[in-house]
Coordinates of C-alpha atoms in Angstrom, one line a residue:
M1 CA 201.1 171.0 10.9
V2 CA 201.9 169.3 14.2
I3 CA 205.5 168.6 15.3
A4 CA 206.2 166.2 18.2
V5 CA 209.2 164.6 19.8
T6 CA 208.8 160.9 20.8
M7 CA 211.4 159.5 23.2
V8 CA 211.7 155.7 22.9
N9 CA 213.2 152.9 24.9
V10 CA 213.9 149.6 23.2
Q11 CA 215.1 146.2 24.5
P12 CA 218.8 145.7 24.6
G13 CA 220.1 144.5 21.3
K14 CA 217.2 145.8 19.3
E15 CA 218.6 149.3 18.7
R16 CA 219.7 148.8 15.1
D17 CA 216.5 147.0 14.1
F18 CA 214.4 149.8 15.7
Y19 CA 216.4 152.6 14.0
N20 CA 216.1 151.0 10.6
A21 CA 212.4 150.4 11.0
V22 CA 211.4 153.8 12.5
K23 CA 213.2 155.9 9.9
R24 CA 211.0 154.3 7.2
L25 CA 207.8 155.6 8.7
E26 CA 206.1 158.3 6.7
N27 CA 205.9 161.1 9.2
V28 CA 209.3 160.5 10.9
R29 CA 211.6 163.4 10.1
D30 CA 214.6 162.4 12.2
V31 CA 215.9 159.7 14.5
I32 CA 218.6 160.3 17.0
H33 CA 220.2 157.6 19.1
V34 CA 220.9 159.1 22.6
F35 CA 222.3 158.2 26.0
G36 CA 220.4 158.8 29.1
E37 CA 216.8 157.9 30.2
F38 CA 215.8 157.1 26.7
D39 CA 217.5 155.3 23.8
F40 CA 216.1 157.3 20.9
V41 CA 214.6 160.7 20.1
V42 CA 212.2 160.6 17.1
I43 CA 211.0 163.8 15.5
V44 CA 207.6 163.4 14.0
E45 CA 205.9 165.9 11.7
A46 CA 202.2 165.2 10.9
K47 CA 199.4 167.2 9.2
D48 CA 197.1 166.9 12.3
L49 CA 196.7 165.2 15.7
T50 CA 195.0 162.2 14.2
E51 CA 197.9 161.5 11.9
L52 CA 200.4 162.2 14.7
N53 CA 198.5 159.6 16.9
K54 CA 198.7 157.1 14.1
T55 CA 202.4 157.6 13.7
V56 CA 203.1 157.3 17.5
D57 CA 201.0 154.1 17.5
E58 CA 203.2 152.7 14.7
I59 CA 206.3 153.6 16.7
R60 CA 204.9 151.9 19.8
G61 CA 204.2 148.8 17.7
L62 CA 207.7 148.3 16.4
D63 CA 209.6 145.3 17.6
G64 CA 211.6 145.8 20.8
V65 CA 209.9 149.0 21.9
T66 CA 209.3 149.0 25.7
K67 CA 208.4 152.6 26.5
T68 CA 207.6 155.9 24.7
Q69 CA 206.9 159.4 25.8
T70 CA 205.7 162.0 23.4
V71 CA 205.6 165.8 23.7
I72 CA 203.8 168.0 21.2
G73 CA 205.2 171.3 20.0
A74 CA 203.2 174.5 20.9
E75 CA 203.0 177.7 18.9
L76 CA 204.0 181.0 20.5
E77 CA 202.1 184.0 19.2

């Protein structure tokens, strides 16, 4: 299992459309509208890196998205 956080910027006025679209994606576990450098924080949980990459590509392809940055969780042992 791979957990990642994708921070997203969207065009002004596209926030609600983005929120409604991204929360429908299969591997998206949570969507949080935030203030600051980014507009949204999206929590993604995928079975592997290939599936994670596909989900991030889907997020990037949503209408209004102008920028993304993804960080992948690491295990501590």
